[in-house]
Coordinates of C-alpha atoms and ligand atoms in Angstrom, one line a residue:
X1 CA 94.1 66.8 174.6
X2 CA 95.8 63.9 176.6
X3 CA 95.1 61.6 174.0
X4 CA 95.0 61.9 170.3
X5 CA 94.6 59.6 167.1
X6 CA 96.8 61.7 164.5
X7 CA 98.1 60.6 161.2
X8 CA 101.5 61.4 160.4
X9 CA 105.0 59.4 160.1
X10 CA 106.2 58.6 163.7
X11 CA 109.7 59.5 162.9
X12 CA 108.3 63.1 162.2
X13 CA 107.0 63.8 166.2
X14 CA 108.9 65.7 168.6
X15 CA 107.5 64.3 171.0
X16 CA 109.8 63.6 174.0
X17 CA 109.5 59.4 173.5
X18 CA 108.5 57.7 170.4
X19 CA 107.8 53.8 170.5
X20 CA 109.0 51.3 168.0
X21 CA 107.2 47.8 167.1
X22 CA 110.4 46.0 167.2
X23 CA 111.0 42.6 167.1
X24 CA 112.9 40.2 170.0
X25 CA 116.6 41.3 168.8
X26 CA 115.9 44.6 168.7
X27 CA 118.2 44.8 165.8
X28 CA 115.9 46.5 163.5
X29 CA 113.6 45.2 160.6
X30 CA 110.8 46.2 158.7
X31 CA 107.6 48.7 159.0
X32 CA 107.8 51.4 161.4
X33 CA 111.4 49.6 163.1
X34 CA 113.0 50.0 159.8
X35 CA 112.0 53.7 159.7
X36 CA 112.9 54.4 163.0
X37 CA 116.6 52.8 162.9
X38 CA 116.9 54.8 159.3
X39 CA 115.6 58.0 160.8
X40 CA 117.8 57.8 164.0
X41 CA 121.0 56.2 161.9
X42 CA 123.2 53.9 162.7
X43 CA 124.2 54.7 166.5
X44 CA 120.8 53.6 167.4
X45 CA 121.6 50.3 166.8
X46 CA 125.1 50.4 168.0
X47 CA 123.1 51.0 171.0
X48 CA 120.5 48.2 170.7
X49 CA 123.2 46.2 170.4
X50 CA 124.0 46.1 174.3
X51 CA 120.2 46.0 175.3
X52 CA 120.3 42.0 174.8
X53 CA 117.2 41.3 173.0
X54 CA 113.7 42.7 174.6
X55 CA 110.8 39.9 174.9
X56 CA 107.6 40.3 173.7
X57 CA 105.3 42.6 176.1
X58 CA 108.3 43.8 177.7
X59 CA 109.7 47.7 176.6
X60 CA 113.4 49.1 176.7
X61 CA 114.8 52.4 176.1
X62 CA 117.2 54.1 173.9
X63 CA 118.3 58.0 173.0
X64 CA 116.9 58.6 170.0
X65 CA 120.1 60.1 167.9
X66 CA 119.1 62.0 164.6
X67 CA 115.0 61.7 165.1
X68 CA 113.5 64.8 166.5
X69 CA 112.5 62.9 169.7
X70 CA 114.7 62.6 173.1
X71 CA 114.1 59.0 173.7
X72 CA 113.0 55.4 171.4
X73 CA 111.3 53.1 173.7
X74 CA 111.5 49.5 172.0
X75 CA 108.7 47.1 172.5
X76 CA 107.8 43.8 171.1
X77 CA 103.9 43.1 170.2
X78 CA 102.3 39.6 169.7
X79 CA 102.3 38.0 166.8
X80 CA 98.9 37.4 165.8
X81 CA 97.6 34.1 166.0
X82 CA 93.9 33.6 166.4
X83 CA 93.8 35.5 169.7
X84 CA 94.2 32.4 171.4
X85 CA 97.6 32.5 172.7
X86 CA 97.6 35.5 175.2
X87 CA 98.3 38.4 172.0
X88 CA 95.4 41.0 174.2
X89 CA 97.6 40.5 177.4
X90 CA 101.2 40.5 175.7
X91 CA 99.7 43.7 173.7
X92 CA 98.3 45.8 177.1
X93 CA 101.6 44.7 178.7
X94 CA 103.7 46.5 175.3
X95 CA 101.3 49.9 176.4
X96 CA 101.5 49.4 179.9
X97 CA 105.5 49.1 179.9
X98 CA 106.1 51.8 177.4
X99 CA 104.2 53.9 179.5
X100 CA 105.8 53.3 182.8
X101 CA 109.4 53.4 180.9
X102 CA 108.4 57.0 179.6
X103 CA 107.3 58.0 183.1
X104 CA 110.0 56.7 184.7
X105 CA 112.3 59.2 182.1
X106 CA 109.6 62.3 183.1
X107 CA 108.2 62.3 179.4
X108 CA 105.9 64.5 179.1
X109 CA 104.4 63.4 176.0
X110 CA 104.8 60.0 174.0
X111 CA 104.1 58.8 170.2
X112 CA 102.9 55.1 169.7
X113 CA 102.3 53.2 166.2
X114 CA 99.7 51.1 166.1
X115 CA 101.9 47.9 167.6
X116 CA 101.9 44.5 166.0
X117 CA 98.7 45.7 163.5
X118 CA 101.4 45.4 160.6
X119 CA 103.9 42.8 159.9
X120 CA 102.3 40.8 163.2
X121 CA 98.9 40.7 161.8
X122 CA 97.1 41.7 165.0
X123 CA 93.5 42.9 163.5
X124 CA 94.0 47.0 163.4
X125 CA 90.3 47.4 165.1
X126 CA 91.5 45.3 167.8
X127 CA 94.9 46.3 168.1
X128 CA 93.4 50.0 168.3
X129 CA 90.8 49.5 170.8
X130 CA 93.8 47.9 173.5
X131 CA 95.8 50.8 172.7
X132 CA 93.1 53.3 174.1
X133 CA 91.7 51.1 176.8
X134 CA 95.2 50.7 177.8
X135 CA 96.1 54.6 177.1
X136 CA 93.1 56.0 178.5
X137 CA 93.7 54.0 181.8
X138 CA 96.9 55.1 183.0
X139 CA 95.8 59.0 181.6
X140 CA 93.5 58.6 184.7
X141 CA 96.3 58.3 187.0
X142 CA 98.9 60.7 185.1
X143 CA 99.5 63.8 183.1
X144 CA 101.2 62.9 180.0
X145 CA 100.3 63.7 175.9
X146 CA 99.8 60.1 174.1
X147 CA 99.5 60.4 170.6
X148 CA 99.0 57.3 168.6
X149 CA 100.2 58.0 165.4
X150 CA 98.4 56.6 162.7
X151 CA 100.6 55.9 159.0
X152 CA 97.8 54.8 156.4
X153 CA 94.5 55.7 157.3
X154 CA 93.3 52.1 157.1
X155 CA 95.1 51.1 159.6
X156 CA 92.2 53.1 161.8
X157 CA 88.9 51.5 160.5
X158 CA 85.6 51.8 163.0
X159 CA 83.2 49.6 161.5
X160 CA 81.7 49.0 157.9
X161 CA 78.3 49.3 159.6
X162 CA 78.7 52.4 162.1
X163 CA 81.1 54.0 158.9
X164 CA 77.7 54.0 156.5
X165 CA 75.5 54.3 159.4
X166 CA 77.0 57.9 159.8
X167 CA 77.2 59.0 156.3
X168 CA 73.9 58.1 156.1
X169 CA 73.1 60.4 159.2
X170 CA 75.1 63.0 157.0
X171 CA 73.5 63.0 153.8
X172 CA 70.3 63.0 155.6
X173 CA 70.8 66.3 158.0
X174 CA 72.9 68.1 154.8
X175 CA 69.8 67.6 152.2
X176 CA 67.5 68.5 155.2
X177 CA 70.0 72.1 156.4
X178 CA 70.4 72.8 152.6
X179 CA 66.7 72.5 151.9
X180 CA 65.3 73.6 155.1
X181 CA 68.1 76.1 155.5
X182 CA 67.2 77.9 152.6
X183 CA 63.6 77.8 154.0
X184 CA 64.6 78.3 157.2
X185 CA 66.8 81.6 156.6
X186 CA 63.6 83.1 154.6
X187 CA 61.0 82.2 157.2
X188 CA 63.8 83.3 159.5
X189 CA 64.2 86.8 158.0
X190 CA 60.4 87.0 157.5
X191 CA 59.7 86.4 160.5
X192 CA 62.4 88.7 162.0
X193 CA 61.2 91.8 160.3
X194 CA 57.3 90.8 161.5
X195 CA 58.1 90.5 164.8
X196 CA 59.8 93.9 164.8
X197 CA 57.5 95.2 162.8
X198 CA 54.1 94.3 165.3
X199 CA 56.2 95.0 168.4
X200 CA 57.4 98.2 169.6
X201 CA 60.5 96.7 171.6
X202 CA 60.6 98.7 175.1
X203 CA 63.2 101.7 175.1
X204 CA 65.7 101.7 177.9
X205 CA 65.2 104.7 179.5
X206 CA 67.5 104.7 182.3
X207 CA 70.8 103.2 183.0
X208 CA 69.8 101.3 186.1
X209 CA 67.4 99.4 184.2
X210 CA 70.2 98.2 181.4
X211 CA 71.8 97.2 184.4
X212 CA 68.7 95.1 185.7
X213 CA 68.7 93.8 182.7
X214 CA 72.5 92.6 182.7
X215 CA 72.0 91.1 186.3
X216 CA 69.0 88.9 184.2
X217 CA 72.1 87.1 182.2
X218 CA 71.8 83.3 183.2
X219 CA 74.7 81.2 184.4
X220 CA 77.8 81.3 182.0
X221 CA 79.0 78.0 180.2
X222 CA 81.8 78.1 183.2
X223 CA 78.8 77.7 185.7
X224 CA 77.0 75.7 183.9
X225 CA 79.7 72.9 183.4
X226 CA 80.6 73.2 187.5
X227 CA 76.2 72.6 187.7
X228 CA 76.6 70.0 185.6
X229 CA 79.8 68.0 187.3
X230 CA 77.9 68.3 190.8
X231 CA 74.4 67.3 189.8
X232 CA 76.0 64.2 187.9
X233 CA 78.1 63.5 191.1
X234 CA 81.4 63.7 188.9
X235 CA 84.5 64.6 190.2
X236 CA 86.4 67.5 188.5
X237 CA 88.8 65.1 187.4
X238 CA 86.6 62.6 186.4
X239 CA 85.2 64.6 184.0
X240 CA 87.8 66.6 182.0
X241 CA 89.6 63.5 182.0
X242 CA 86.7 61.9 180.4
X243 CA 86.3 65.1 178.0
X244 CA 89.8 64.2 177.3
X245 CA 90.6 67.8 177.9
X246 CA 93.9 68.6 180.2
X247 CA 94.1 69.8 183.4
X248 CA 95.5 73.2 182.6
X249 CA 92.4 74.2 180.2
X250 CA 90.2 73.1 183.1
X251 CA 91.4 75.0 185.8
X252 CA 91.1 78.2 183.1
X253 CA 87.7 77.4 182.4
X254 CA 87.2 76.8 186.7
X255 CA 89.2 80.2 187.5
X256 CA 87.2 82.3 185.1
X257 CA 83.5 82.7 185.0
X258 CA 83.4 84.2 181.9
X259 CA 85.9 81.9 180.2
X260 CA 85.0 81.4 176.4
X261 CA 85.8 77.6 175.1
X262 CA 86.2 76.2 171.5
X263 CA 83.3 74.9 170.3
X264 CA 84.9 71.3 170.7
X265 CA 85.7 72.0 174.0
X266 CA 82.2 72.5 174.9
X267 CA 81.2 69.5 173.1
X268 CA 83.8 67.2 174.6
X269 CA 82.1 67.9 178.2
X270 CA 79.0 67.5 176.7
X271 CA 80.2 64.1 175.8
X272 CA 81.5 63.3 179.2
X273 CA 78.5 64.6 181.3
X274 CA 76.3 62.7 179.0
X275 CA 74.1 65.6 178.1
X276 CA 71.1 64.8 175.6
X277 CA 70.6 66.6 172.8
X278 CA 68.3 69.9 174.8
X279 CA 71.1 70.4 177.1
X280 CA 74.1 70.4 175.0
X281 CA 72.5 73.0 172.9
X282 CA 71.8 74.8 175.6
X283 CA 75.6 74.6 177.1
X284 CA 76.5 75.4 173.2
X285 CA 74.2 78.9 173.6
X286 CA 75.9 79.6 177.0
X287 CA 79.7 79.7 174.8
X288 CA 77.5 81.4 171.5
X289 CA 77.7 78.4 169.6
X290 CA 75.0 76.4 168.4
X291 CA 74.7 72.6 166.1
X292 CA 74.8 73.5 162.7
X293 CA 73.4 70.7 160.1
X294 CA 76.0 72.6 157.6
X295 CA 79.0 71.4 159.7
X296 CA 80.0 67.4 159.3
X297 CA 81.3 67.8 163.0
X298 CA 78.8 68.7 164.4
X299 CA 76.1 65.9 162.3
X300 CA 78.5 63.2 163.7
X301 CA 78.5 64.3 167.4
X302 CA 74.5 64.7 167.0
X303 CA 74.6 61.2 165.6
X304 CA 76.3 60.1 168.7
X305 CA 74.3 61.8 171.4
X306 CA 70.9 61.3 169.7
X307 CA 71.7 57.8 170.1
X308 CA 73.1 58.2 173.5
X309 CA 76.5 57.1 172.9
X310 CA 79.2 58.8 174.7
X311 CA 81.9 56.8 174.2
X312 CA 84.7 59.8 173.2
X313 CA 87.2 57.7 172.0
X314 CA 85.1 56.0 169.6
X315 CA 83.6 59.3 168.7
X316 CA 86.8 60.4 167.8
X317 CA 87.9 57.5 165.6
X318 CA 84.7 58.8 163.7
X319 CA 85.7 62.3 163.5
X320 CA 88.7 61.2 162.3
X321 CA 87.7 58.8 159.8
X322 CA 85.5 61.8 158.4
X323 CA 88.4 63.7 158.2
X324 CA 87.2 66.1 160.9
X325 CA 89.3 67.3 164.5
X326 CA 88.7 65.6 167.4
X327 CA 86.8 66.1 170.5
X328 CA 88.6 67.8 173.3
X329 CA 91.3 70.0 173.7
Ligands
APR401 N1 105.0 55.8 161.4 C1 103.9 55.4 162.1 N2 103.4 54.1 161.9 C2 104.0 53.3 161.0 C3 105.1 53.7 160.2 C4 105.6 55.1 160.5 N3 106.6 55.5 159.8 N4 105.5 52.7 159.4 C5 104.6 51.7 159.6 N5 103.7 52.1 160.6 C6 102.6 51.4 161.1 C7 102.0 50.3 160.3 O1 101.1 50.8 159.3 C8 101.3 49.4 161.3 O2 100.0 50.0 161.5 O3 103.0 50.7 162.3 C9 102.1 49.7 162.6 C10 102.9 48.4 163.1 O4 103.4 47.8 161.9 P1 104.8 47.1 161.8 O5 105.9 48.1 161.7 O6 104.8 46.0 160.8 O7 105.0 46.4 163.3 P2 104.4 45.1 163.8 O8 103.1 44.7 163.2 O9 104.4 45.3 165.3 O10 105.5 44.0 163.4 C11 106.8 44.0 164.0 O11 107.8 44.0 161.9 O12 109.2 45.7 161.2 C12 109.2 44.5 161.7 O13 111.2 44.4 163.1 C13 109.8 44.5 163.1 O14 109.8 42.1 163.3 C14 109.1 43.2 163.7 C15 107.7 43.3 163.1

């Protein structure tokens, strides 16, 4: 997955940059700077010492000493103030420089905190939705694993409403599965055994017609995604990119007609060719999965596409704020 919201301790990733909120001296401090310098230990900011300073927006970059990482790339967010004095812009340009510094150093894959959401009082929503648009941009253009590294697990709040609008969803579809489920399985069985029981289902008698019978298999989920790109004029790009699934996965699933993806997989293109509710369940059937109303995952991304919203990054802030894995892979 190019990009993913995790929660851990950014010290922890061994990733080949992690980023540090600093502040203009680069001399350490507190929140996620103070952890960094006492992870890496003191040559870190024997080495800070000669950057001179870093302004705010702009990025500079360090070795990384004692913390599993290669590289600390040092940036300096706006200080909150209203959001009248340029913070969105100074913020993007802390993204946009970090990610050009780790390019520039051929990292492969990058950690960021949420910048100036702590100590700089940028509001976390906000401060999280310029971190993806910012992150998702440049993933367009390049090949590198962004994780944005989430500490406390309010720092990553999607709102009050669309929070109790989705549990509401849930309680809903698990009363109806457990109640209809339960229902369901008997009529299901019932109606099994009567069906087998009124038809005589025709014998195969000779090989050629098992055959006939394989060549009646319909497209594969492989086909069906490659339909799917062409009719909705997408590129190929343009749409694992937008699944937020990399480019290696996709040229598997391209080279191999019969190639059998996660169950998130084949949601996250569902997702990013916009597919209502009919056709994802059918590109579900064509990988042998189906929407269960037992599984919280798969309520939410019902929620989402029932209401024909296809925004993955949001859907994944949900996912994650139900405690559940993301879309893509
Ligand atoms: N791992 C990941 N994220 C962390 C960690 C950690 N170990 N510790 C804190 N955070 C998160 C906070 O929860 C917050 O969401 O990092 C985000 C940024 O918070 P701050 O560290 O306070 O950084 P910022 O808001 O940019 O303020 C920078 O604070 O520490 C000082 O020297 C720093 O003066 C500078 C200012």
């Amino acid at each position: 997955m190019p990009l993913e919201i995790i929660r851990n301790d950014i010290t922890k990733m061994d990733t080949d940059a992690i980023v540090n909120a600093a502040n203009s001296t680069l001399l350490g401090g507190g929140g996620v700077d103070g952890a960094i310098h006492r992870a890496a230990g003191a040559k870190l900011l024997e080495e800070c010492k000669t950057l001179g300073g870093c302004k705010t927006g702009e990025a500079k970059i360090t070795l990384a000493y004692n913390l599993p990482c290669k590289y600390v790339i040092h940036t300096v967010g706006p200080r909150w103030a209203g959001g009248g004095r340029n913070e969105k812009a100074l913020l993007e340009s802390c993204y946009k420089n970090s990610l050009a510094l780790a390019k520039k150093y051929n990292c492969e894959s990058v950690a960021f905190p949420l910048i100036s959401s702590g100590v700089y009082g940028y509001p976390k929503d906000l401060a999280l939705k310029t971190a993806v648009d910012v992150i998702s941009g440049f993933l367009l253009k390049n090949d590198m694993t962004v994780y944005i590294v989430i500490f406390d697990k309010d720092s990553l709040i999607i709102s009050e409403k669309l929070f109790s609008d989705i549990k509401e969803y849930i309680d809903d579809c698990y009363a109806e599965s457990h109640f209809d489920g339960r229902t369901r399985n008997i009529l299901f069985e019932d109606s099994c055994m009567a069906y087998s029981a009124s038809v005589s289902l025709p014998k195969i008698t000779k090989l050629s017609e098992l055959d006939s019978r394989l060549a009646e298999i319909d497209e594969s989920f492989s086909q069906m995604l490659l339909r799917k790109i062409d009719e909705k004029g997408m590129t190929d790009s343009e749409c694992y990119k937008k699944a937020n699934i990399d480019r290696k996965l996709f040229s598997k699933i391209r080279g191999d007609i019969n190639y059998k993806p996660s169950k998130p997989t084949v949601l996250a293109f569902a997702v990013a060719l916009e597919l209502d509710l009919r056709e994802t369940d059918e590109m579900l059937r064509k990988a042998g999965f189906a929407l269960s109303h037992s599984n919280k995952f798969d309520i939410i991304i019902e929620y989402f596409i029932s209401r024909g919203v296809y925004d993955i990054i949001l859907i994944n802030e949900a996912l994650f704020t139900f405690d559940q894995s993301l879309l893509g892979a």
